[in-house]
Amino acid sequence: MITSAININDEMKQRVVKVFKSKFGYPSEVIVKAPGRINLIGEHTDYNEGFVLPAAIDYANYFALAKSSGPQIRLYSADFEQLYEFDKNKIEQTEDKWINLLLGVINELASYIGHFDVVLSGNIPQGAGLSSSAALCCGLGYGLSELFNLKLDKWTIAKIAQKSEHEFGGVECGIMDQFASVFGITNHVLELNCRTLEHTAHEFDISGYKLLLIDSGVTHALETSMYNVRRQECHSAIEKLKNLSVAVNSYQDVSINLIEEQQSNLSDEEFRRAKHVVSENIRVKEIVSLLRNRDFESAGQCLLAGHKSLKEDFEITCEETDFLVDELVQYEEVLGARQVGGGFGGCVLAITKDRNLDVVVGEMKKKYRRQFHLSLRLIPIRISSGCMVV
Ligand code: GLA
């Protein structure tokens, strides 16, 4: 298993190095990788100053970079076979999301860097909610820091990447994805307090059990627009709660009791969004202690409660992911499951026993195809390290 991950790493690295040489006619200087992430639990809590529990995974974007004396900066995507050249002092958004996200990072660093060329390629499944965008921005930030010896610390890179998503990607995302991509540690899940940015790495020993990541294959167009709407709803709920109670400065000061007491002062949406955030924060803490005790049965129940909350209170699941969760938990091998990521599709993450999984996945594929005429994809994952020079 370990050998195959190393091979993939090496293959991806060789690919960007080779493409760089053939595209630009001279060798690259720095090669970096920036991984995607999963999130065990703590969904839509990051921009609400709550808790999250993500981990970097062994799917990543790879970058080969070198300083250049050319008149422009050149970005080349080996996957899209697309080249974009531009003047450092004239950064304008384009039609392409991948270019815009990179431009956002360059825009932040423009006064500290010279011209450069970069080739990138990645194997993070697209549209699966595994944060390929964060990996794109973090990887370039990390790579430029190495190339121009900027000595940016990890938080600076994560925040530059987040700003690019806000200003060049149109998504008012929180900091979880960038944090996981930059800070990831092999075989550890990372607990982050998004209010204080304090974080703790917890060793993740799942031997005897498994994390199963299943791509529903659906990405609903709603994702970006509804993400920003949910953020707004959570904001208006907490602003009201702050006005109603002097003890409240952020969601971390809110209890379920308090929301229930104040229900009549909140709109129905505000009440349910706030309830999700507060209960999800509790679930992060709960799962951390369950994992410490290797109580995977209860951790599974926690995932299931998380999904119910995403469905009923936060209203960001969809027919397909609800179906997957409902059907998966019919199997005695599956201890719990939930939709992960921004919402309205993407992947479902399950905690399972480490047996009969071929049968479970085989049957699930058939059921899913029968129901939605769609293919299910199993994405084998391992928890890996964050951004690094490779
Ligand atoms: C997306 C965002 C994150 C986070 C999750 C939901 O992945 O980029 O900041 O809000 O959705 O938990």
Short mmCIF file of C-alpha atoms and ligand atoms in Angstrom, two decimals, residues 37 39 42-47 52 129 131 134 162 165 171-178 223 227 316 340-343, ligand 1:
data_model
loop_
_atom_site.label_atom_id
_atom_site.label_comp_id
_atom_site.label_asym_id
_atom_site.label_seq_id
_atom_site.Cartn_x
_atom_site.Cartn_y
_atom_site.Cartn_z
CA ARG A 37 -8.65 16.80 2.39
CA ASN A 39 -13.30 16.18 7.03
CA GLY A 42 -17.40 19.70 11.69
CA GLU A 43 -19.19 20.84 8.53
CA HIS A 44 -19.99 24.52 7.98
CA THR A 45 -18.55 25.31 11.37
CA ASP A 46 -15.27 26.86 10.19
CA TYR A 47 -16.71 30.20 9.06
CA VAL A 52 -13.44 21.09 12.54
CA GLY A 129 -15.83 17.91 -2.18
CA SER A 131 -10.91 20.64 -1.80
CA ALA A 134 -7.70 24.90 -1.75
CA GLN A 162 -8.44 31.49 1.46
CA GLU A 165 -11.11 31.79 -2.98
CA VAL A 171 -16.78 31.49 -2.48
CA GLU A 172 -16.82 32.95 1.02
CA CYS A 173 -15.22 29.78 2.39
CA GLY A 174 -13.84 29.24 5.88
CA ILE A 175 -10.25 28.24 6.64
CA MET A 176 -10.63 24.46 7.11
CA ASP A 177 -9.58 23.28 3.64
CA GLN A 178 -6.50 25.46 3.41
CA GLU A 223 -23.25 24.67 -4.30
CA TYR A 227 -22.88 28.15 0.39
CA ILE A 316 -27.54 21.11 2.19
CA VAL A 340 -18.83 15.63 3.44
CA GLY A 341 -17.79 19.05 2.17
CA GLY A 342 -19.63 22.14 0.99
CA GLY A 343 -22.88 20.36 0.21
C1 GLA B 1 -16.16 24.02 1.86
C2 GLA B 1 -15.43 25.26 2.38
C3 GLA B 1 -14.94 25.06 3.81
C4 GLA B 1 -16.06 24.56 4.72
C5 GLA B 1 -16.79 23.39 4.07
C6 GLA B 1 -18.01 22.99 4.86
O1 GLA B 1 -15.28 22.96 1.72
O2 GLA B 1 -14.34 25.56 1.55
O3 GLA B 1 -14.40 26.26 4.29
O4 GLA B 1 -16.92 25.59 5.07
O5 GLA B 1 -17.21 23.68 2.75
O6 GLA B 1 -17.65 22.50 6.08
#
